Short mmCIF file of N, CA and C in Angstrom, two decimals:
data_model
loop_
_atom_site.label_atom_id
_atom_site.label_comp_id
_atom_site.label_asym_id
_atom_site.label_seq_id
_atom_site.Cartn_x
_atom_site.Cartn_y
_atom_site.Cartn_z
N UNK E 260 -28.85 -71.59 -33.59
CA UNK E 260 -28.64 -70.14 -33.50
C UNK E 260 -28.83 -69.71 -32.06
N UNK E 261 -28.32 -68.76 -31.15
CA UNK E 261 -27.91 -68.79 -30.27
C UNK E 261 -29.12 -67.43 -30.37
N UNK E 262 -29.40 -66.89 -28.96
CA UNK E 262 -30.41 -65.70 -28.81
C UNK E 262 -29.26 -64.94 -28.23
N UNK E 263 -29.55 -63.53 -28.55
CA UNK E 263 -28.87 -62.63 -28.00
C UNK E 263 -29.45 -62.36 -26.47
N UNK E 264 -28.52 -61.96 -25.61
CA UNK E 264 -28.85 -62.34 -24.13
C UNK E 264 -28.50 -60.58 -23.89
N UNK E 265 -30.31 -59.89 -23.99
CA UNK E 265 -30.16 -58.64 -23.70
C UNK E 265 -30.52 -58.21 -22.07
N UNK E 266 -30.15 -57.47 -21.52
CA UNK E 266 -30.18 -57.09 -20.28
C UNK E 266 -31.27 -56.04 -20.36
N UNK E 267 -31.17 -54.70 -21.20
CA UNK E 267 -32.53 -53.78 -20.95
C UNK E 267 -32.14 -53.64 -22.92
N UNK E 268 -33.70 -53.78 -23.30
CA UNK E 268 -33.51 -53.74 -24.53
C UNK E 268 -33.57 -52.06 -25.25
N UNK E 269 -33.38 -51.94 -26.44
CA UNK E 269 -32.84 -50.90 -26.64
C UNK E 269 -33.53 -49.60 -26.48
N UNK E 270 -34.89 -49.64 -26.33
CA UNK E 270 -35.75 -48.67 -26.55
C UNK E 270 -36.03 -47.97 -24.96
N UNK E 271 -35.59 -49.37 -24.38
CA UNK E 271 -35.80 -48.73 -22.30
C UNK E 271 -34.69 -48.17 -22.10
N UNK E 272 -33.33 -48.58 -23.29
CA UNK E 272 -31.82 -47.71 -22.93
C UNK E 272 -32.45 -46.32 -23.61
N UNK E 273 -33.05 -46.01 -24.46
CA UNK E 273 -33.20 -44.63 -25.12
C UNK E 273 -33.62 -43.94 -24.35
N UNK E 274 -34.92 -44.51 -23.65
CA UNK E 274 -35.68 -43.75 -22.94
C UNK E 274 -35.04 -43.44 -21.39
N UNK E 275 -34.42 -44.32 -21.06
CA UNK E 275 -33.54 -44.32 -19.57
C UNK E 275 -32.56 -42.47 -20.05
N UNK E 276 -31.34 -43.21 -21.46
CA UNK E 276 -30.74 -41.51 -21.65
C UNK E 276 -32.02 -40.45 -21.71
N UNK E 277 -32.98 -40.78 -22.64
CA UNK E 277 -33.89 -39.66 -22.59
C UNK E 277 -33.95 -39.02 -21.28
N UNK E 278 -34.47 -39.93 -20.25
CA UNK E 278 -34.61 -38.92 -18.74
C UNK E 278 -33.42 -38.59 -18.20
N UNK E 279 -32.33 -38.92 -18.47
CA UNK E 279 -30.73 -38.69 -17.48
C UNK E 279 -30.99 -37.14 -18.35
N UNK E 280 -30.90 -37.38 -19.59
CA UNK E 280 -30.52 -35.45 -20.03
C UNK E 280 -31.46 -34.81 -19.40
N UNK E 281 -32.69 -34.96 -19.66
CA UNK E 281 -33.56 -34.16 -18.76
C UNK E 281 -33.25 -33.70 -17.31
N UNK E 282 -33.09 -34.69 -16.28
CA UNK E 282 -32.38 -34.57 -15.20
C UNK E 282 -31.06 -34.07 -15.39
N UNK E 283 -29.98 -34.14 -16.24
CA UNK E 283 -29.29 -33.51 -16.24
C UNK E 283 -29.35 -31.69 -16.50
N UNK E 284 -30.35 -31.35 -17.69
CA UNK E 284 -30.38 -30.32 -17.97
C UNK E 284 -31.19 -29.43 -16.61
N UNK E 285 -32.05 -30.02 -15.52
CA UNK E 285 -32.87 -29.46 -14.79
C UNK E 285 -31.49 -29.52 -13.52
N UNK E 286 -30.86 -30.64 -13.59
CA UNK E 286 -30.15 -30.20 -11.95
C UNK E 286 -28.80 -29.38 -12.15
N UNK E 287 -28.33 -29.55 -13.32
CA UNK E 287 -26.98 -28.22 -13.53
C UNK E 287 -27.18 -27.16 -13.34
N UNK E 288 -26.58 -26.29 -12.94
CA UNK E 288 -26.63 -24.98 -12.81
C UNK E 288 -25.58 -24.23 -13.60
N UNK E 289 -25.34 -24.67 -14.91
CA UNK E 289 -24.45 -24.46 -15.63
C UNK E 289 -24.63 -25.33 -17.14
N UNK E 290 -23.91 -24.36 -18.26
CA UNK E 290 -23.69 -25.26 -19.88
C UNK E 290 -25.51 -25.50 -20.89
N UNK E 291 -26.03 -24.18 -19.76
CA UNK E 291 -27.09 -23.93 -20.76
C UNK E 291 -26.48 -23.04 -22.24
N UNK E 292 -27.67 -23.15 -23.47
CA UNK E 292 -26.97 -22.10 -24.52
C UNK E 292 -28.89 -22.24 -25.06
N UNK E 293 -28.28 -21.56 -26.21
CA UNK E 293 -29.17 -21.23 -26.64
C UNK E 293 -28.66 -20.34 -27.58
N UNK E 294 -29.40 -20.11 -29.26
CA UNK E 294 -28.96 -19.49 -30.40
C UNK E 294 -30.01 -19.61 -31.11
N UNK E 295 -30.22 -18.42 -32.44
CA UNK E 295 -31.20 -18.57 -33.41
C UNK E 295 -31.69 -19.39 -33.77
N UNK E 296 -32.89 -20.12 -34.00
CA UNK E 296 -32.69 -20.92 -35.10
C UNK E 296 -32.91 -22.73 -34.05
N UNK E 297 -32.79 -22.30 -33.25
CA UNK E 297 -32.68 -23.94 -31.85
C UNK E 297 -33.34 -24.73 -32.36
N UNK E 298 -34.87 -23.74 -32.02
CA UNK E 298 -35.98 -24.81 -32.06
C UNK E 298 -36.43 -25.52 -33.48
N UNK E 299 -35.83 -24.80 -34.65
CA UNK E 299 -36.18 -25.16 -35.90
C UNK E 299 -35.26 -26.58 -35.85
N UNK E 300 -34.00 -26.26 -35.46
CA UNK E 300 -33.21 -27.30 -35.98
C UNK E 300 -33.59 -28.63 -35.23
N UNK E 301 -33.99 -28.29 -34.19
CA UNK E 301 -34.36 -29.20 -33.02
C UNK E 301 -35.48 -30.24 -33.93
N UNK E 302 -36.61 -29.36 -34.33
CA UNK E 302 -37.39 -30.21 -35.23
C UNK E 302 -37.42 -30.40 -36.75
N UNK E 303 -36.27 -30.37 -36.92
CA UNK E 303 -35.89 -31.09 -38.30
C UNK E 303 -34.83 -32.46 -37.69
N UNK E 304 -34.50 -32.48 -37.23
CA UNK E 304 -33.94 -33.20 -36.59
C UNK E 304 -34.79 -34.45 -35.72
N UNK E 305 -35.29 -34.28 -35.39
CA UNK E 305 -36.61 -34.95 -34.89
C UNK E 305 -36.90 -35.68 -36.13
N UNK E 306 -37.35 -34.85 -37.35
CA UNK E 306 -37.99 -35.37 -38.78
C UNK E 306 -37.12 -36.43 -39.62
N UNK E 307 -35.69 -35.73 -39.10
CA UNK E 307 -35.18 -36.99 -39.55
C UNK E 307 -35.31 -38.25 -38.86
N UNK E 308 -34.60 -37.54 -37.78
CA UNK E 308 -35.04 -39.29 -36.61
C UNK E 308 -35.98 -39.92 -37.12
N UNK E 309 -37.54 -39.34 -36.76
CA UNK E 309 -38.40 -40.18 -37.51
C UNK E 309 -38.66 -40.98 -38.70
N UNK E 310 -38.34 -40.32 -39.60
CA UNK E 310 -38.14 -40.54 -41.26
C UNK E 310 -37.17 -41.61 -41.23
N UNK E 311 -35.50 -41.91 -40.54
CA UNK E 311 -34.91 -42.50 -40.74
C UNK E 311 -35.15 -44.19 -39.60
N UNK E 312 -36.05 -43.97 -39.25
CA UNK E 312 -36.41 -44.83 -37.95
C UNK E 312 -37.63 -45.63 -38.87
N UNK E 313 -38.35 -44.90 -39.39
CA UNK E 313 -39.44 -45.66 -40.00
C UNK E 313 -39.36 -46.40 -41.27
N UNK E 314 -37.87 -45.60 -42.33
CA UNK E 314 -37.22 -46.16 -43.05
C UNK E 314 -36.78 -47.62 -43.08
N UNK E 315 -36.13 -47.22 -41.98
CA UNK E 315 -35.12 -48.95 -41.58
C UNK E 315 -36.13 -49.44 -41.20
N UNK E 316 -37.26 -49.50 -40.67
CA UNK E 316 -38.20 -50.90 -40.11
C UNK E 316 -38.96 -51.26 -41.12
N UNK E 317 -39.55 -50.34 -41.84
CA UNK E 317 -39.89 -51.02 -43.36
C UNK E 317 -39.13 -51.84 -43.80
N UNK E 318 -37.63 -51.18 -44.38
CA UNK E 318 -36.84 -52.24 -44.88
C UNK E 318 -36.58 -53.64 -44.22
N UNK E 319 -36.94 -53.82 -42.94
CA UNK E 319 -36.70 -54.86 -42.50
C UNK E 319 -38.38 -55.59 -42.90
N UNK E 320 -39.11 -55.17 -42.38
CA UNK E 320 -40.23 -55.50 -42.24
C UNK E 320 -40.99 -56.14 -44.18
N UNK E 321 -40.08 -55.13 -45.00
CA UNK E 321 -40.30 -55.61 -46.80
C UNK E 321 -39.32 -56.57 -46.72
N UNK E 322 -38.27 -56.95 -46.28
CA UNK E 322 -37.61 -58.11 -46.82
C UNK E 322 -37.73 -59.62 -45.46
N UNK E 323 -38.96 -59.53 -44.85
CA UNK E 323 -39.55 -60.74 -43.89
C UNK E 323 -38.37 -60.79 -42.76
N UNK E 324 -38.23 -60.20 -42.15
CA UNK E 324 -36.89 -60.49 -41.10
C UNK E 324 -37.59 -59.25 -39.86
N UNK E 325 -36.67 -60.05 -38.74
CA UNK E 325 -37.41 -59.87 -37.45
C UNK E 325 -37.00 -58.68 -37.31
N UNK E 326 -37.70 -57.58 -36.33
CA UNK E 326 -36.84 -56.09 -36.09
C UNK E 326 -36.76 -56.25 -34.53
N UNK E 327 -37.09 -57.27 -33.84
CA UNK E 327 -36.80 -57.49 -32.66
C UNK E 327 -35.36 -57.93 -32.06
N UNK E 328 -34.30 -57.17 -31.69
CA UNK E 328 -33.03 -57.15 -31.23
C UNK E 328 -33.05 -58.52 -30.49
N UNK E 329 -33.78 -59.14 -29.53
CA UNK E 329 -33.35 -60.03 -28.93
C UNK E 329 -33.70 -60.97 -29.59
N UNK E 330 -34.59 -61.23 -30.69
CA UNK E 330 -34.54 -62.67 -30.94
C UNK E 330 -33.80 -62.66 -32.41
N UNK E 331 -32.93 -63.24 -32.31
CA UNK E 331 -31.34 -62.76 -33.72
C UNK E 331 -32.08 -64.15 -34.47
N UNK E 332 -32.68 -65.19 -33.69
CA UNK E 332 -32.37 -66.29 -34.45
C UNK E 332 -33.67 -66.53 -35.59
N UNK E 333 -34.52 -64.93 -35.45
CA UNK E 333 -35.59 -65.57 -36.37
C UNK E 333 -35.09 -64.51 -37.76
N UNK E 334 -33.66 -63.86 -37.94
CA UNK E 334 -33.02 -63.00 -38.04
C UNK E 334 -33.43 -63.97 -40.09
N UNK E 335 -34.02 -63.55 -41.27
CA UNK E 335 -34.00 -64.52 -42.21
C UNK E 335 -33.15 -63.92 -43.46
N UNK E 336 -32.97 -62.88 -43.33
CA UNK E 336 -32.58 -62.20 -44.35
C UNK E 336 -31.17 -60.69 -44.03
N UNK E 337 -30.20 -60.76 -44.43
CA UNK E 337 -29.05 -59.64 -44.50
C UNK E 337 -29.66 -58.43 -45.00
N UNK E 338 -30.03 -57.11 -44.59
CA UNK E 338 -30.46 -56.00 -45.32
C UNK E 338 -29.45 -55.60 -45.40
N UNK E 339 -29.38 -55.24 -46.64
CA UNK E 339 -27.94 -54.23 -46.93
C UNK E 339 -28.42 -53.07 -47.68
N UNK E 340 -29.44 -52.67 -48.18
CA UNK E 340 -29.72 -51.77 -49.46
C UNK E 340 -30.46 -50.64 -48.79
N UNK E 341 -30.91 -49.57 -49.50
CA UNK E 341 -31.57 -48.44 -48.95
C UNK E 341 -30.52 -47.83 -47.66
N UNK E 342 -31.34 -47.65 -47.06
CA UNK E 342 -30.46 -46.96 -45.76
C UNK E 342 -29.23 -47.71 -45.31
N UNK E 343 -29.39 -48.98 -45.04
CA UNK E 343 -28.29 -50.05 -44.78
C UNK E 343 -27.45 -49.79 -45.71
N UNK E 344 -27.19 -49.74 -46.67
CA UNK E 344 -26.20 -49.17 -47.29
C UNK E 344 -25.06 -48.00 -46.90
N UNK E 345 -25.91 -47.06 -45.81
CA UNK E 345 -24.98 -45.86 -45.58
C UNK E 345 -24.33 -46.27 -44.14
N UNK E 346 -25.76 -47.22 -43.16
CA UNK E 346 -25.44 -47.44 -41.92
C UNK E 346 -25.59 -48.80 -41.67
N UNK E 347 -24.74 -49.48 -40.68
CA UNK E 347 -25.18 -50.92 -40.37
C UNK E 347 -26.73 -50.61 -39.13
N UNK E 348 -26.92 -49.63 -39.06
CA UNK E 348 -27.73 -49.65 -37.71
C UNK E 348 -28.50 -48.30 -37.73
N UNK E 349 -29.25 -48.39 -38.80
CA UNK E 349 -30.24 -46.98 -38.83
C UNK E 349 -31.05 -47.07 -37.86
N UNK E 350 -31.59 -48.04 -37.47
CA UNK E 350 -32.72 -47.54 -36.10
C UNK E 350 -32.26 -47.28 -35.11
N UNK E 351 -30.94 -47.53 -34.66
CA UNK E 351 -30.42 -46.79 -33.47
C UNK E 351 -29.69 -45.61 -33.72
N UNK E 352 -29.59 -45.69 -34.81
CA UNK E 352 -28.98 -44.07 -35.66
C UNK E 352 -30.32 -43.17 -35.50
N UNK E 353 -31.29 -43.34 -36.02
CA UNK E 353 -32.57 -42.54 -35.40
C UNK E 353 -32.83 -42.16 -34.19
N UNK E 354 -32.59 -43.17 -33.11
CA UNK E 354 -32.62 -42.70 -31.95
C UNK E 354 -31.20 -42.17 -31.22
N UNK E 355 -30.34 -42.23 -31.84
CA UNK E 355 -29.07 -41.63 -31.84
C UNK E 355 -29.81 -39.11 -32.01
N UNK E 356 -29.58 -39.68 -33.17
CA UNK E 356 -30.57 -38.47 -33.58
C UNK E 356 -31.99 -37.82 -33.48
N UNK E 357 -32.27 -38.16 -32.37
CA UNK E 357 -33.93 -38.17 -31.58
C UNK E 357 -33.08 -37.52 -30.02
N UNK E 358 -32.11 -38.41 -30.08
CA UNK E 358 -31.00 -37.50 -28.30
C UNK E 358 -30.61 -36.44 -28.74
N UNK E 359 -30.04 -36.11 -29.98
CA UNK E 359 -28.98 -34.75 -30.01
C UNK E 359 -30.28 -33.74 -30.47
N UNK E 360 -31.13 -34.32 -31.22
CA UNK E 360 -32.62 -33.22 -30.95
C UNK E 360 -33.22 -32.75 -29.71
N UNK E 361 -33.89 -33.63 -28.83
CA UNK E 361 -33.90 -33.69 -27.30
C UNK E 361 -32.45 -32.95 -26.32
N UNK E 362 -31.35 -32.93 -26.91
CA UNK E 362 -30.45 -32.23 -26.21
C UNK E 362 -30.42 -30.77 -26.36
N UNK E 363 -30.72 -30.55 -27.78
CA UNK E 363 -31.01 -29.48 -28.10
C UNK E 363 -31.92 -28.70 -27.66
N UNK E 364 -33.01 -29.03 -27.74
CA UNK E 364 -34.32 -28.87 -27.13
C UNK E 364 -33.87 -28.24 -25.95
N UNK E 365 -33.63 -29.23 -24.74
CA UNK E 365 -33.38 -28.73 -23.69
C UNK E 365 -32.66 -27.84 -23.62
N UNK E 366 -31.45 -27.14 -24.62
CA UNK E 366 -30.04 -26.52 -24.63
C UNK E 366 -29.06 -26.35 -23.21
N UNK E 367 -28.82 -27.26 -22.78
CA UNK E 367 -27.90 -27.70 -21.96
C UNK E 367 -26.64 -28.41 -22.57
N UNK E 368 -25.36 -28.12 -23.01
CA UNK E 368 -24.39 -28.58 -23.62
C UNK E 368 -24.00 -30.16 -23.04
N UNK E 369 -24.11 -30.15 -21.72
CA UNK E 369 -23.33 -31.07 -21.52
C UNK E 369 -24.40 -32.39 -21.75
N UNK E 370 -24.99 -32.22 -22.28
CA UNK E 370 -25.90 -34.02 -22.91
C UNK E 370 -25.29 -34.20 -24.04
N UNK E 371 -24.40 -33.85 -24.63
CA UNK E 371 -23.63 -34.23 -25.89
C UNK E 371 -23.29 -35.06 -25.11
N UNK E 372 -22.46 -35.11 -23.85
CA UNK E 372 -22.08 -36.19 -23.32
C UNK E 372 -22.75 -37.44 -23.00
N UNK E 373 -23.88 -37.04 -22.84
CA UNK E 373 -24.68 -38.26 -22.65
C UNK E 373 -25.31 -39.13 -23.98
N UNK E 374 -25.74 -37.99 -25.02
CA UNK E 374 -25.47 -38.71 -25.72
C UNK E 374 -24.12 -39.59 -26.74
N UNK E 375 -23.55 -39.43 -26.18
CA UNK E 375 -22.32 -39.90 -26.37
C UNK E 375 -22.50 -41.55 -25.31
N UNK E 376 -22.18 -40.98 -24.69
CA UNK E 376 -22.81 -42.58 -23.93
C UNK E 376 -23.50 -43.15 -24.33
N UNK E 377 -24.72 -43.23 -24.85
CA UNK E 377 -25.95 -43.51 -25.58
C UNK E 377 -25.00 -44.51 -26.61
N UNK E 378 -24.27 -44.38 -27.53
CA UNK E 378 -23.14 -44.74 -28.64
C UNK E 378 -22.57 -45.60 -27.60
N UNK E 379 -22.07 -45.00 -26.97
CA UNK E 379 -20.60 -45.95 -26.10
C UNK E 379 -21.66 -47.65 -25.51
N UNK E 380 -22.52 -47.55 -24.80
CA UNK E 380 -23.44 -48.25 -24.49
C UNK E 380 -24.06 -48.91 -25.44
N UNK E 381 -24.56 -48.50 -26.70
CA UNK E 381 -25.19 -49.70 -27.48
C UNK E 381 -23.76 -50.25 -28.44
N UNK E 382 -22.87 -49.66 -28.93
CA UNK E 382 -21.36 -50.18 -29.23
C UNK E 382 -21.52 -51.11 -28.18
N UNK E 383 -21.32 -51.12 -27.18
CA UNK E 383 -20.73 -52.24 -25.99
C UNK E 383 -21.46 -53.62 -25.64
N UNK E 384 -22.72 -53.06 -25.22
CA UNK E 384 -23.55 -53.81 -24.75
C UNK E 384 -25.11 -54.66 -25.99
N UNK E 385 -25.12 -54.22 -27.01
CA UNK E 385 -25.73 -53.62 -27.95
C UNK E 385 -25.55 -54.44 -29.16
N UNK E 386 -25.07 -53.69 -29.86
CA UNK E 386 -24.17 -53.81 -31.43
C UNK E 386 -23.03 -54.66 -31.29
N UNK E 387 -22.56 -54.85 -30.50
CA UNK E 387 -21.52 -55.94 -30.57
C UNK E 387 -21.73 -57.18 -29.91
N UNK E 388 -22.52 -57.66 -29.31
CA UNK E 388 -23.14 -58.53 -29.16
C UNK E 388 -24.57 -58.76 -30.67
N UNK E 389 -24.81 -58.48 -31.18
CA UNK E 389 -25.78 -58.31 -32.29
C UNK E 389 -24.99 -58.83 -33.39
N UNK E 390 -23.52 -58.30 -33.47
CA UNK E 390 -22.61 -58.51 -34.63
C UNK E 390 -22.33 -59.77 -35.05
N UNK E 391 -22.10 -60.40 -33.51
CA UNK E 391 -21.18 -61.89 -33.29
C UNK E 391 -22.34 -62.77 -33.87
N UNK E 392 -23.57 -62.93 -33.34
CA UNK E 392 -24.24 -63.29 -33.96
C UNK E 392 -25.02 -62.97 -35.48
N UNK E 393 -24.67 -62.12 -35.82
CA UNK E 393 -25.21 -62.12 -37.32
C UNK E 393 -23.53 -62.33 -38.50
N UNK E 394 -23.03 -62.53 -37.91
CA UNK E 394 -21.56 -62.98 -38.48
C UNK E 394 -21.24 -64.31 -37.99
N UNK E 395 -21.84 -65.43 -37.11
CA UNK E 395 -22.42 -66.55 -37.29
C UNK E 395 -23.30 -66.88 -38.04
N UNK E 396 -24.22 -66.17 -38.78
CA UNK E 396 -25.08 -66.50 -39.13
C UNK E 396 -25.13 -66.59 -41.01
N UNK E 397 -24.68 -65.34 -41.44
CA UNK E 397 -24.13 -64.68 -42.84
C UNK E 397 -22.81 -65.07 -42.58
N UNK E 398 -22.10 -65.25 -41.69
CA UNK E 398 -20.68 -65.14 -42.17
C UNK E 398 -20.05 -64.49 -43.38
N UNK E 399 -19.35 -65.01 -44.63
CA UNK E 399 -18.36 -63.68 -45.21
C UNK E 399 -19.34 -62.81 -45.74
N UNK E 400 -20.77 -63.08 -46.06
CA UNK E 400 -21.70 -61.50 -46.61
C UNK E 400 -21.44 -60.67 -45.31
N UNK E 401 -21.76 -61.37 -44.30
CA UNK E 401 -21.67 -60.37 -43.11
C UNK E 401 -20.52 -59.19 -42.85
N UNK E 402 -19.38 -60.19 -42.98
CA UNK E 402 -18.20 -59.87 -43.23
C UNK E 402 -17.73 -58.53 -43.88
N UNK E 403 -17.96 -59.00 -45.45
CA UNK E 403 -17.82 -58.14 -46.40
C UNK E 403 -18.73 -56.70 -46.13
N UNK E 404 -20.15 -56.95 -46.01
CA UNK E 404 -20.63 -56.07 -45.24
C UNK E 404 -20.01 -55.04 -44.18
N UNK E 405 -19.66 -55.38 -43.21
CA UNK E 405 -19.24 -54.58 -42.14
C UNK E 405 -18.10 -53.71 -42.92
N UNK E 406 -16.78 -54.26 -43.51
CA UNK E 406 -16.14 -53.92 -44.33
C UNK E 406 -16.66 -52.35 -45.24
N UNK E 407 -17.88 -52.69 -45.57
CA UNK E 407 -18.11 -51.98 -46.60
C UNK E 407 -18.89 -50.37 -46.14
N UNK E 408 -19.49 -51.28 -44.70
CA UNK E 408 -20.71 -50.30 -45.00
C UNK E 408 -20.61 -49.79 -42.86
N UNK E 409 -20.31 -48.29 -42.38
CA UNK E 409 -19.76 -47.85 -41.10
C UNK E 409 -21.23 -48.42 -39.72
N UNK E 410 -20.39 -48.40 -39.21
CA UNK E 410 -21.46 -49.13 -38.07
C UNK E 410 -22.68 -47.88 -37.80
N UNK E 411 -22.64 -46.49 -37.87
CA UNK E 411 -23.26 -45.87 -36.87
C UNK E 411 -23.91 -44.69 -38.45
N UNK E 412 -22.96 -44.39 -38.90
CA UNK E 412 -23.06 -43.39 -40.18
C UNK E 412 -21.51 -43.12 -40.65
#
């Protein structure tokens, strides 16, 4: 089994976007907003992140399999059930949804864009490198899987 060959693992990419919006929202001088209701949504949103972040590592963590991205090969078991069912990748779906809270927060529009990158970047560098190897590994469950069940939500 081959190790996935990560460059900055995923939680230093979250936190890296985390500070670009920040810096973004402090050096624009433009594409602030703001509306009723921000800060509520801001922290329900958060609640999910959390909730759906702590979800998926249980599930990994109840069926004996590693939650560590770079080492694929101690990888023992396919989760497919509970959350995996809706997403191939709820813990980066949490922190997917931990940025558009944090964007909010700040209300500066243009970090949609960044978080958008956030996606474009673990798609690239990320999740598709993660894939190849767990579709070496499961092959057609894997397969059928992907098939079945959307990469992100």
């Amino acid at each position: 089994m081959k190790q996935l060959e990560l460059k900055i693992p995923p939680v230093i990419v979250f936190l890296i976007f985390v500070f670009f919006m920040w810096a973004l929202e402090s050096l624009l001088p433009f594409g602030q907003f703001d509306f009723y209701g921000r800060i509520i949504f801001c922290k329900i949103l958060i609640f999910i992140a959390v909730l759906v972040g702590i979800i998926s590592l249980w599930q990994f963590y109840r069926a004996g399999t590693t939650i560590h991205p770079a080492k694929l090969s101690k990888v023992s078991t396919l989760v497919t059930s509970g959350l995996y069912n809706y997403s191939r990748n709820p813990m980066y779906l949490s922190l997917l949804i931990f940025l558009l809270a944090w964007g909010l927060w700040l209300g500066n529009a243009f970090n949609v864009l960044l978080a958008a990158g956030f996606v474009a970047y673990m798609n690239t560098f990320q999740i598709g490198l993660e894939e190849k190897v767990l579709l070496d590994r499961f092959g057609r469950d894997y397969k059928n899987y992907c098939i079945l069940v959307r990469r992100w939500f």
